[in-house]
Amino acid sequence: MTDSADVPKSRRPRKRLHYGEGREALLNAAVHVVARGGLRKLTYRAVAEEAGVTHGLVVHHFGSRDALIEEALAHTIRTSLDTSSLEPGTGKVADFSTGLSDMVTADPDTQAFQYELLLESRRRPELLPQIRELYDEYFDAAQRELGRMLPAGADKALTRLVFAALDGLVLHQLVFNEPEVTDRAVEELRALLRLLHADGAGDARQDGEEEAAGDAHA
């Protein structure tokens, strides 16, 4: 019998994937290809080889390279939102971004893919609108959770500041591979958010007392 290692790749049997499963596999394959070699390495054949399918399947699912890029970016953002606890929905500071370092450790290619596209958008401005639109999902999720945590809520500037801190920590861990540094920094960020929570709660109580006093005088 011939060992499979001796069989040329083109003659090896391809994986048989169902529609949804194949789409997911191709998105993940695109992420891995770009994370390793940059956007210039993203071709139908490279993605197909990574996923173990024919390159025609890539065309069937996405139609164009640009569509593949856009959907892969959306896929990575959904994955990050699901695994980073950016919006746990509890309104508790202690729950905010609890899985950040684990997310990077478990799947660094997802984060590398996003940074590759961010940098590529400086060279290819046509990518910027879709990146801006999709990153708005991060900003919206952060603002909603900050609104749950802080009595005074969070405006756009505070939301961007908090998210920029988290985004920078992800990039540093991706490069330096120091998850313990990420964890300590996130806890410091939570400490600052607790101060904002206490300050906002104090302002709310003061406003309530002043309003009550005004009603009494009236």
PDB file of C-alpha atoms in Angstrom:
ATOM      1  CA  MET A   1       0.000   0.000   0.000  1.00  0.00           C
ATOM      2  CA  THR A   2       1.194   3.517  -0.751  1.00  0.00           C
ATOM      3  CA  ASP A   3       1.763   5.747   2.258  1.00  0.00           C
ATOM      4  CA  SER A   4      -0.396   8.882   2.194  1.00  0.00           C
ATOM      5  CA  ALA A   5       2.674  11.066   2.638  1.00  0.00           C
ATOM      6  CA  ASP A   6       3.875   9.898  -0.795  1.00  0.00           C
ATOM      7  CA  VAL A   7       0.650  10.866  -2.541  1.00  0.00           C
ATOM      8  CA  PRO A   8       0.743  14.338  -4.157  1.00  0.00           C
ATOM      9  CA  LYS A   9      -1.575  16.860  -2.519  1.00  0.00           C
ATOM     10  CA  SER A  10      -3.568  17.249  -5.720  1.00  0.00           C
ATOM     11  CA  ARG A  11      -4.427  13.507  -5.666  1.00  0.00           C
ATOM     12  CA  ARG A  12      -5.356  13.280  -2.001  1.00  0.00           C
ATOM     13  CA  PRO A  13      -9.070  12.998  -1.257  1.00  0.00           C
ATOM     14  CA  ARG A  14     -10.656  16.286  -0.287  1.00  0.00           C
ATOM     15  CA  LYS A  15     -12.797  16.741   2.775  1.00  0.00           C
ATOM     16  CA  ARG A  16     -16.528  16.415   2.224  1.00  0.00           C
ATOM     17  CA  LEU A  17     -18.164  19.270   4.133  1.00  0.00           C
ATOM     18  CA  HIS A  18     -21.768  20.307   4.604  1.00  0.00           C
ATOM     19  CA  TYR A  19     -22.745  23.837   3.567  1.00  0.00           C
ATOM     20  CA  GLY A  20     -22.599  25.555   6.970  1.00  0.00           C
ATOM     21  CA  GLU A  21     -19.637  23.506   8.113  1.00  0.00           C
ATOM     22  CA  GLY A  22     -17.739  24.273   4.916  1.00  0.00           C
ATOM     23  CA  ARG A  23     -18.396  27.991   5.198  1.00  0.00           C
ATOM     24  CA  GLU A  24     -17.120  28.061   8.780  1.00  0.00           C
ATOM     25  CA  ALA A  25     -14.036  26.058   7.794  1.00  0.00           C
ATOM     26  CA  LEU A  26     -13.235  28.457   4.966  1.00  0.00           C
ATOM     27  CA  LEU A  27     -13.591  31.524   7.201  1.00  0.00           C
ATOM     28  CA  ASN A  28     -11.247  29.968   9.753  1.00  0.00           C
ATOM     29  CA  ALA A  29      -8.837  28.996   6.983  1.00  0.00           C
ATOM     30  CA  ALA A  30      -8.798  32.565   5.638  1.00  0.00           C
ATOM     31  CA  VAL A  31      -8.006  33.871   9.116  1.00  0.00           C
ATOM     32  CA  HIS A  32      -5.066  31.464   9.511  1.00  0.00           C
ATOM     33  CA  VAL A  33      -3.674  32.241   6.054  1.00  0.00           C
ATOM     34  CA  VAL A  34      -3.709  36.011   6.642  1.00  0.00           C
ATOM     35  CA  ALA A  35      -2.375  35.717  10.200  1.00  0.00           C
ATOM     36  CA  ARG A  36       0.656  33.761   8.942  1.00  0.00           C
ATOM     37  CA  GLY A  37       1.419  35.512   5.668  1.00  0.00           C
ATOM     38  CA  GLY A  38      -0.483  38.779   5.539  1.00  0.00           C
ATOM     39  CA  LEU A  39      -3.319  39.765   3.245  1.00  0.00           C
ATOM     40  CA  ARG A  40      -1.154  39.372   0.139  1.00  0.00           C
ATOM     41  CA  LYS A  41      -1.118  35.612   0.748  1.00  0.00           C
ATOM     42  CA  LEU A  42      -4.910  35.339   0.748  1.00  0.00           C
ATOM     43  CA  THR A  43      -5.856  33.461  -2.424  1.00  0.00           C
ATOM     44  CA  TYR A  44      -8.599  30.971  -3.216  1.00  0.00           C
ATOM     45  CA  ARG A  45      -6.036  28.195  -3.497  1.00  0.00           C
ATOM     46  CA  ALA A  46      -4.302  29.068  -0.217  1.00  0.00           C
ATOM     47  CA  VAL A  47      -7.613  29.095   1.660  1.00  0.00           C
ATOM     48  CA  ALA A  48      -8.752  25.879  -0.002  1.00  0.00           C
ATOM     49  CA  GLU A  49      -5.487  24.121   0.829  1.00  0.00           C
ATOM     50  CA  GLU A  50      -5.690  25.293   4.451  1.00  0.00           C
ATOM     51  CA  ALA A  51      -9.270  24.011   4.734  1.00  0.00           C
ATOM     52  CA  GLY A  52      -8.582  20.812   2.779  1.00  0.00           C
ATOM     53  CA  VAL A  53     -11.167  21.483   0.055  1.00  0.00           C
ATOM     54  CA  THR A  54     -11.178  22.465  -3.605  1.00  0.00           C
ATOM     55  CA  HIS A  55     -10.673  26.125  -4.448  1.00  0.00           C
ATOM     56  CA  GLY A  56     -13.966  26.090  -6.338  1.00  0.00           C
ATOM     57  CA  LEU A  57     -15.739  25.761  -2.991  1.00  0.00           C
ATOM     58  CA  VAL A  58     -14.317  29.103  -1.906  1.00  0.00           C
ATOM     59  CA  VAL A  59     -15.756  30.754  -4.998  1.00  0.00           C
ATOM     60  CA  HIS A  60     -19.081  28.989  -4.422  1.00  0.00           C
ATOM     61  CA  HIS A  61     -19.439  30.290  -0.870  1.00  0.00           C
ATOM     62  CA  PHE A  62     -18.096  33.827  -1.248  1.00  0.00           C
ATOM     63  CA  GLY A  63     -18.003  34.775  -4.917  1.00  0.00           C
ATOM     64  CA  SER A  64     -15.089  37.166  -4.578  1.00  0.00           C
ATOM     65  CA  ARG A  65     -11.944  37.694  -2.550  1.00  0.00           C
ATOM     66  CA  ASP A  66     -13.334  40.951  -1.140  1.00  0.00           C
ATOM     67  CA  ALA A  67     -16.456  39.170   0.089  1.00  0.00           C
ATOM     68  CA  LEU A  68     -14.280  36.550   1.757  1.00  0.00           C
ATOM     69  CA  ILE A  69     -12.232  39.258   3.494  1.00  0.00           C
ATOM     70  CA  GLU A  70     -15.333  41.096   4.710  1.00  0.00           C
ATOM     71  CA  GLU A  71     -17.018  37.976   6.039  1.00  0.00           C
ATOM     72  CA  ALA A  72     -13.817  36.713   7.664  1.00  0.00           C
ATOM     73  CA  LEU A  73     -13.437  40.031   9.485  1.00  0.00           C
ATOM     74  CA  ALA A  74     -17.038  39.885  10.700  1.00  0.00           C
ATOM     75  CA  HIS A  75     -16.420  36.291  11.790  1.00  0.00           C
ATOM     76  CA  THR A  76     -13.365  37.246  13.865  1.00  0.00           C
ATOM     77  CA  ILE A  77     -15.216  40.085  15.593  1.00  0.00           C
ATOM     78  CA  ARG A  78     -18.137  37.807  16.484  1.00  0.00           C
ATOM     79  CA  THR A  79     -15.674  35.250  17.829  1.00  0.00           C
ATOM     80  CA  SER A  80     -13.857  37.870  19.894  1.00  0.00           C
ATOM     81  CA  LEU A  81     -17.092  39.275  21.318  1.00  0.00           C
ATOM     82  CA  ASP A  82     -18.186  35.781  22.323  1.00  0.00           C
ATOM     83  CA  THR A  83     -14.933  34.898  24.073  1.00  0.00           C
ATOM     84  CA  SER A  84     -13.598  38.145  25.569  1.00  0.00           C
ATOM     85  CA  SER A  85     -16.463  39.027  27.973  1.00  0.00           C
ATOM     86  CA  LEU A  86     -16.464  42.550  26.563  1.00  0.00           C
ATOM     87  CA  GLU A  87     -20.216  42.516  27.081  1.00  0.00           C
ATOM     88  CA  PRO A  88     -21.108  39.923  29.725  1.00  0.00           C
ATOM     89  CA  GLY A  89     -24.395  41.723  30.313  1.00  0.00           C
ATOM     90  CA  THR A  90     -24.211  41.577  34.113  1.00  0.00           C
ATOM     91  CA  GLY A  91     -23.291  45.192  34.762  1.00  0.00           C
ATOM     92  CA  LYS A  92     -20.658  43.989  37.242  1.00  0.00           C
ATOM     93  CA  VAL A  93     -17.193  45.488  36.946  1.00  0.00           C
ATOM     94  CA  ALA A  94     -15.652  42.189  38.097  1.00  0.00           C
ATOM     95  CA  ASP A  95     -17.076  40.440  35.010  1.00  0.00           C
ATOM     96  CA  PHE A  96     -15.784  42.957  32.474  1.00  0.00           C
ATOM     97  CA  SER A  97     -13.349  41.407  29.954  1.00  0.00           C
ATOM     98  CA  THR A  98     -12.584  38.448  32.206  1.00  0.00           C
ATOM     99  CA  GLY A  99     -11.582  36.228  29.264  1.00  0.00           C
ATOM    100  CA  LEU A 100      -9.309  38.658  27.458  1.00  0.00           C
ATOM    101  CA  SER A 101      -5.936  36.973  27.968  1.00  0.00           C
ATOM    102  CA  ASP A 102      -7.415  33.494  27.489  1.00  0.00           C
ATOM    103  CA  MET A 103      -8.924  34.615  24.187  1.00  0.00           C
ATOM    104  CA  VAL A 104      -5.533  35.673  22.834  1.00  0.00           C
ATOM    105  CA  THR A 105      -3.774  32.569  24.144  1.00  0.00           C
ATOM    106  CA  ALA A 106      -6.375  30.209  22.696  1.00  0.00           C
ATOM    107  CA  ASP A 107      -6.648  31.805  19.255  1.00  0.00           C
ATOM    108  CA  PRO A 108      -3.921  34.346  18.429  1.00  0.00           C
ATOM    109  CA  ASP A 109      -4.553  34.085  14.682  1.00  0.00           C
ATOM    110  CA  THR A 110      -7.990  35.678  15.059  1.00  0.00           C
ATOM    111  CA  GLN A 111      -6.464  38.762  16.649  1.00  0.00           C
ATOM    112  CA  ALA A 112      -3.510  38.856  14.223  1.00  0.00           C
ATOM    113  CA  PHE A 113      -5.954  38.761  11.303  1.00  0.00           C
ATOM    114  CA  GLN A 114      -7.739  41.864  12.568  1.00  0.00           C
ATOM    115  CA  TYR A 115      -4.525  43.815  13.052  1.00  0.00           C
ATOM    116  CA  GLU A 116      -3.329  42.781   9.595  1.00  0.00           C
ATOM    117  CA  LEU A 117      -6.504  44.223   8.068  1.00  0.00           C
ATOM    118  CA  LEU A 118      -6.290  47.391  10.144  1.00  0.00           C
ATOM    119  CA  LEU A 119      -2.778  48.047   8.841  1.00  0.00           C
ATOM    120  CA  GLU A 120      -3.710  47.021   5.313  1.00  0.00           C
ATOM    121  CA  SER A 121      -6.516  49.610   5.309  1.00  0.00           C
ATOM    122  CA  ARG A 122      -3.834  52.343   5.430  1.00  0.00           C
ATOM    123  CA  ARG A 123      -2.553  51.049   2.101  1.00  0.00           C
ATOM    124  CA  ARG A 124      -5.978  50.131   0.721  1.00  0.00           C
ATOM    125  CA  PRO A 125      -8.503  52.789   1.808  1.00  0.00           C
ATOM    126  CA  GLU A 126     -11.335  50.813   0.238  1.00  0.00           C
ATOM    127  CA  LEU A 127     -11.105  48.436   3.208  1.00  0.00           C
ATOM    128  CA  LEU A 128     -11.644  51.194   5.752  1.00  0.00           C
ATOM    129  CA  PRO A 129     -15.466  51.548   5.541  1.00  0.00           C
ATOM    130  CA  GLN A 130     -16.106  47.875   6.274  1.00  0.00           C
ATOM    131  CA  ILE A 131     -13.485  47.839   9.034  1.00  0.00           C
ATOM    132  CA  ARG A 132     -15.018  50.946  10.590  1.00  0.00           C
ATOM    133  CA  GLU A 133     -18.517  49.482  10.367  1.00  0.00           C
ATOM    134  CA  LEU A 134     -17.515  46.157  11.864  1.00  0.00           C
ATOM    135  CA  TYR A 135     -15.362  47.697  14.600  1.00  0.00           C
ATOM    136  CA  ASP A 136     -18.396  49.749  15.581  1.00  0.00           C
ATOM    137  CA  GLU A 137     -19.716  46.444  16.912  1.00  0.00           C
ATOM    138  CA  TYR A 138     -16.867  46.421  19.422  1.00  0.00           C
ATOM    139  CA  PHE A 139     -17.514  50.031  20.402  1.00  0.00           C
ATOM    140  CA  ASP A 140     -21.264  49.471  20.767  1.00  0.00           C
ATOM    141  CA  ALA A 141     -20.756  46.376  22.911  1.00  0.00           C
ATOM    142  CA  ALA A 142     -18.299  48.215  25.155  1.00  0.00           C
ATOM    143  CA  GLN A 143     -20.589  51.233  25.497  1.00  0.00           C
ATOM    144  CA  ARG A 144     -23.597  49.098  26.388  1.00  0.00           C
ATOM    145  CA  GLU A 145     -21.684  47.268  29.118  1.00  0.00           C
ATOM    146  CA  LEU A 146     -20.148  50.463  30.475  1.00  0.00           C
ATOM    147  CA  GLY A 147     -23.656  51.885  30.598  1.00  0.00           C
ATOM    148  CA  ARG A 148     -24.718  48.972  32.763  1.00  0.00           C
ATOM    149  CA  MET A 149     -21.725  49.403  35.087  1.00  0.00           C
ATOM    150  CA  LEU A 150     -21.575  53.165  35.512  1.00  0.00           C
ATOM    151  CA  PRO A 151     -24.462  55.207  36.977  1.00  0.00           C
ATOM    152  CA  ALA A 152     -23.589  58.131  34.723  1.00  0.00           C
ATOM    153  CA  GLY A 153     -23.218  55.904  31.664  1.00  0.00           C
ATOM    154  CA  ALA A 154     -20.404  56.211  29.125  1.00  0.00           C
ATOM    155  CA  ASP A 155     -20.040  58.657  26.276  1.00  0.00           C
ATOM    156  CA  LYS A 156     -18.176  57.959  23.046  1.00  0.00           C
ATOM    157  CA  ALA A 157     -14.871  59.305  24.355  1.00  0.00           C
ATOM    158  CA  LEU A 158     -14.861  57.123  27.476  1.00  0.00           C
ATOM    159  CA  THR A 159     -15.918  54.101  25.457  1.00  0.00           C
ATOM    160  CA  ARG A 160     -13.064  54.583  22.988  1.00  0.00           C
ATOM    161  CA  LEU A 161     -10.594  55.094  25.831  1.00  0.00           C
ATOM    162  CA  VAL A 162     -11.598  51.855  27.551  1.00  0.00           C
ATOM    163  CA  PHE A 163     -11.660  49.873  24.321  1.00  0.00           C
ATOM    164  CA  ALA A 164      -8.304  51.299  23.206  1.00  0.00           C
ATOM    165  CA  ALA A 165      -6.788  50.076  26.481  1.00  0.00           C
ATOM    166  CA  LEU A 166      -8.144  46.574  25.881  1.00  0.00           C
ATOM    167  CA  ASP A 167      -7.135  46.589  22.227  1.00  0.00           C
ATOM    168  CA  GLY A 168      -3.601  47.639  23.138  1.00  0.00           C
ATOM    169  CA  LEU A 169      -3.349  44.867  25.717  1.00  0.00           C
ATOM    170  CA  VAL A 170      -4.402  42.307  23.117  1.00  0.00           C
ATOM    171  CA  LEU A 171      -1.751  43.572  20.695  1.00  0.00           C
ATOM    172  CA  HIS A 172       0.964  43.503  23.374  1.00  0.00           C
ATOM    173  CA  GLN A 173       0.074  39.955  24.406  1.00  0.00           C
ATOM    174  CA  LEU A 174       0.047  38.896  20.775  1.00  0.00           C
ATOM    175  CA  VAL A 175       3.594  40.201  20.369  1.00  0.00           C
ATOM    176  CA  PHE A 176       5.158  39.580  23.792  1.00  0.00           C
ATOM    177  CA  ASN A 177       3.113  36.545  24.911  1.00  0.00           C
ATOM    178  CA  GLU A 178       2.691  37.718  28.498  1.00  0.00           C
ATOM    179  CA  PRO A 179      -0.893  36.843  29.511  1.00  0.00           C
ATOM    180  CA  GLU A 180      -0.158  37.517  33.174  1.00  0.00           C
ATOM    181  CA  VAL A 181       0.660  41.140  32.285  1.00  0.00           C
ATOM    182  CA  THR A 182      -2.650  41.377  30.446  1.00  0.00           C
ATOM    183  CA  ASP A 183      -4.521  40.033  33.465  1.00  0.00           C
ATOM    184  CA  ARG A 184      -2.911  42.521  35.838  1.00  0.00           C
ATOM    185  CA  ALA A 185      -3.562  45.431  33.507  1.00  0.00           C
ATOM    186  CA  VAL A 186      -7.216  44.468  33.039  1.00  0.00           C
ATOM    187  CA  GLU A 187      -7.634  44.344  36.823  1.00  0.00           C
ATOM    188  CA  GLU A 188      -6.160  47.857  37.045  1.00  0.00           C
ATOM    189  CA  LEU A 189      -8.676  48.969  34.425  1.00  0.00           C
ATOM    190  CA  ARG A 190     -11.478  47.465  36.510  1.00  0.00           C
ATOM    191  CA  ALA A 191     -10.167  49.375  39.548  1.00  0.00           C
ATOM    192  CA  LEU A 192     -10.488  52.613  37.584  1.00  0.00           C
ATOM    193  CA  LEU A 193     -13.994  51.666  36.510  1.00  0.00           C
ATOM    194  CA  ARG A 194     -14.914  51.039  40.147  1.00  0.00           C
ATOM    195  CA  LEU A 195     -13.776  54.572  40.961  1.00  0.00           C
ATOM    196  CA  LEU A 196     -15.941  55.921  38.151  1.00  0.00           C
ATOM    197  CA  HIS A 197     -18.831  53.829  39.443  1.00  0.00           C
ATOM    198  CA  ALA A 198     -18.428  55.204  42.968  1.00  0.00           C
ATOM    199  CA  ASP A 199     -18.071  58.766  41.690  1.00  0.00           C
ATOM    200  CA  GLY A 200     -21.118  58.439  39.469  1.00  0.00           C
ATOM    201  CA  ALA A 201     -23.172  56.897  42.262  1.00  0.00           C
ATOM    202  CA  GLY A 202     -22.168  59.800  44.537  1.00  0.00           C
ATOM    203  CA  ASP A 203     -23.169  62.357  41.932  1.00  0.00           C
ATOM    204  CA  ALA A 204     -26.490  60.586  41.440  1.00  0.00           C
ATOM    205  CA  ARG A 205     -27.192  60.665  45.182  1.00  0.00           C
ATOM    206  CA  GLN A 206     -26.251  64.342  45.358  1.00  0.00           C
ATOM    207  CA  ASP A 207     -28.502  65.196  42.425  1.00  0.00           C
ATOM    208  CA  GLY A 208     -31.329  63.266  44.063  1.00  0.00           C
ATOM    209  CA  GLU A 209     -30.858  65.070  47.358  1.00  0.00           C
ATOM    210  CA  GLU A 210     -30.790  68.470  45.663  1.00  0.00           C
ATOM    211  CA  GLU A 211     -33.916  67.614  43.695  1.00  0.00           C
ATOM    212  CA  ALA A 212     -35.677  66.471  46.866  1.00  0.00           C
ATOM    213  CA  ALA A 213     -34.634  69.655  48.675  1.00  0.00           C
ATOM    214  CA  GLY A 214     -35.957  71.758  45.820  1.00  0.00           C
ATOM    215  CA  ASP A 215     -39.298  69.951  45.946  1.00  0.00           C
ATOM    216  CA  ALA A 216     -39.514  70.537  49.700  1.00  0.00           C
ATOM    217  CA  HIS A 217     -38.934  74.276  49.304  1.00  0.00           C
ATOM    218  CA  ALA A 218     -41.526  74.377  46.570  1.00  0.00           C
TER     219      ALA A 218
END
